Amino acid sequence: MSLAKPWRELDRSTVGSAPDRYALYELGDADGDTVGFGTGVLRDELKEALAYGDAATVRWELADSPDHAERLLADHVEE
């Protein structure tokens, strides 16, 4: 199930403004279709996603810890 957040363009300004915190993130293509989910330190993960160029958009939900991010991911995958 997708996150209930608006898509943001995955570009350098988005990466630069992303919090340096753990999060669940969702990557999307240019049409707004989900191409994948991930967890980790958001800014680091988005830098990598931008470098690989596999996604055009992103949205996220912040987490309090790595475990919390993994629980958020499990909740979204199960739905």
CSV table of C-alpha atoms in Angstrom, one decimal:
chain,number,residue,atom,x,y,z
A,1,MET,CA,0.0,0.0,0.0
A,2,SER,CA,1.3,3.4,-0.9
A,3,LEU,CA,2.1,6.1,1.6
A,4,ALA,CA,-0.6,8.7,2.0
A,5,LYS,CA,1.8,11.6,1.3
A,6,PRO,CA,2.3,13.7,-1.8
A,7,TRP,CA,5.0,12.8,-4.3
A,8,ARG,CA,8.1,15.0,-4.5
A,9,GLU,CA,10.4,15.2,-7.4
A,10,LEU,CA,13.6,13.2,-6.7
A,11,ASP,CA,16.2,15.8,-7.4
A,12,ARG,CA,19.2,17.4,-5.7
A,13,SER,CA,17.1,19.9,-3.9
A,14,THR,CA,14.8,17.2,-2.4
A,15,VAL,CA,17.8,15.2,-1.3
A,16,GLY,CA,19.4,18.3,0.2
A,17,SER,CA,16.2,19.2,2.2
A,18,ALA,CA,15.5,15.6,3.3
A,19,PRO,CA,15.8,15.1,7.1
A,20,ASP,CA,18.9,13.2,8.2
A,21,ARG,CA,16.7,10.7,10.1
A,22,TYR,CA,15.5,7.1,9.7
A,23,ALA,CA,12.4,6.7,7.5
A,24,LEU,CA,10.3,4.5,5.3
A,25,TYR,CA,10.4,5.9,1.8
A,26,GLU,CA,8.6,5.1,-1.4
A,27,LEU,CA,10.1,5.6,-4.8
A,28,GLY,CA,8.0,6.3,-7.9
A,29,ASP,CA,8.3,6.7,-11.6
A,30,ALA,CA,7.4,9.8,-13.6
A,31,ASP,CA,3.8,8.6,-13.9
A,32,GLY,CA,3.4,8.3,-10.1
A,33,ASP,CA,3.5,4.5,-10.0
A,34,THR,CA,5.4,2.9,-7.2
A,35,VAL,CA,8.7,1.3,-8.1
A,36,GLY,CA,9.8,0.3,-4.6
A,37,PHE,CA,10.0,0.9,-0.9
A,38,GLY,CA,13.0,1.1,1.4
A,39,THR,CA,14.2,2.1,4.9
A,40,GLY,CA,17.3,3.8,6.3
A,41,VAL,CA,18.7,7.2,6.9
A,42,LEU,CA,16.6,9.1,4.5
A,43,ARG,CA,19.1,11.6,3.1
A,44,ASP,CA,21.7,8.8,2.5
A,45,GLU,CA,19.1,6.6,0.8
A,46,LEU,CA,17.8,9.3,-1.4
A,47,LYS,CA,21.4,10.2,-2.5
A,48,GLU,CA,21.8,6.6,-3.6
A,49,ALA,CA,18.4,6.5,-5.4
A,50,LEU,CA,19.2,9.7,-7.2
A,51,ALA,CA,22.6,8.4,-8.3
A,52,TYR,CA,21.2,5.2,-9.7
A,53,GLY,CA,18.3,7.1,-11.5
A,54,ASP,CA,15.8,4.3,-11.0
A,55,ALA,CA,13.1,6.7,-9.7
A,56,ALA,CA,11.7,10.1,-10.5
A,57,THR,CA,9.6,10.8,-7.4
A,58,VAL,CA,9.7,10.0,-3.7
A,59,ARG,CA,7.6,10.3,-0.6
A,60,TRP,CA,8.4,9.3,3.0
A,61,GLU,CA,7.3,8.8,6.6
A,62,LEU,CA,9.8,9.6,9.3
A,63,ALA,CA,10.7,7.0,11.9
A,64,ASP,CA,12.2,7.1,15.4
A,65,SER,CA,14.7,4.3,14.9
A,66,PRO,CA,15.7,1.6,12.4
A,67,ASP,CA,13.3,-0.8,14.1
A,68,HIS,CA,10.5,1.6,13.8
A,69,ALA,CA,11.2,2.1,10.1
A,70,GLU,CA,11.2,-1.6,9.5
A,71,ARG,CA,7.8,-1.9,11.3
A,72,LEU,CA,6.4,0.8,9.1
A,73,LEU,CA,7.6,-1.1,6.0
A,74,ALA,CA,6.1,-4.3,7.3
A,75,ASP,CA,2.8,-2.5,7.8
A,76,HIS,CA,2.7,-1.2,4.3
A,77,VAL,CA,3.8,-4.4,2.7
A,78,GLU,CA,1.2,-6.4,4.5
A,79,GLU,CA,-1.7,-4.2,3.5
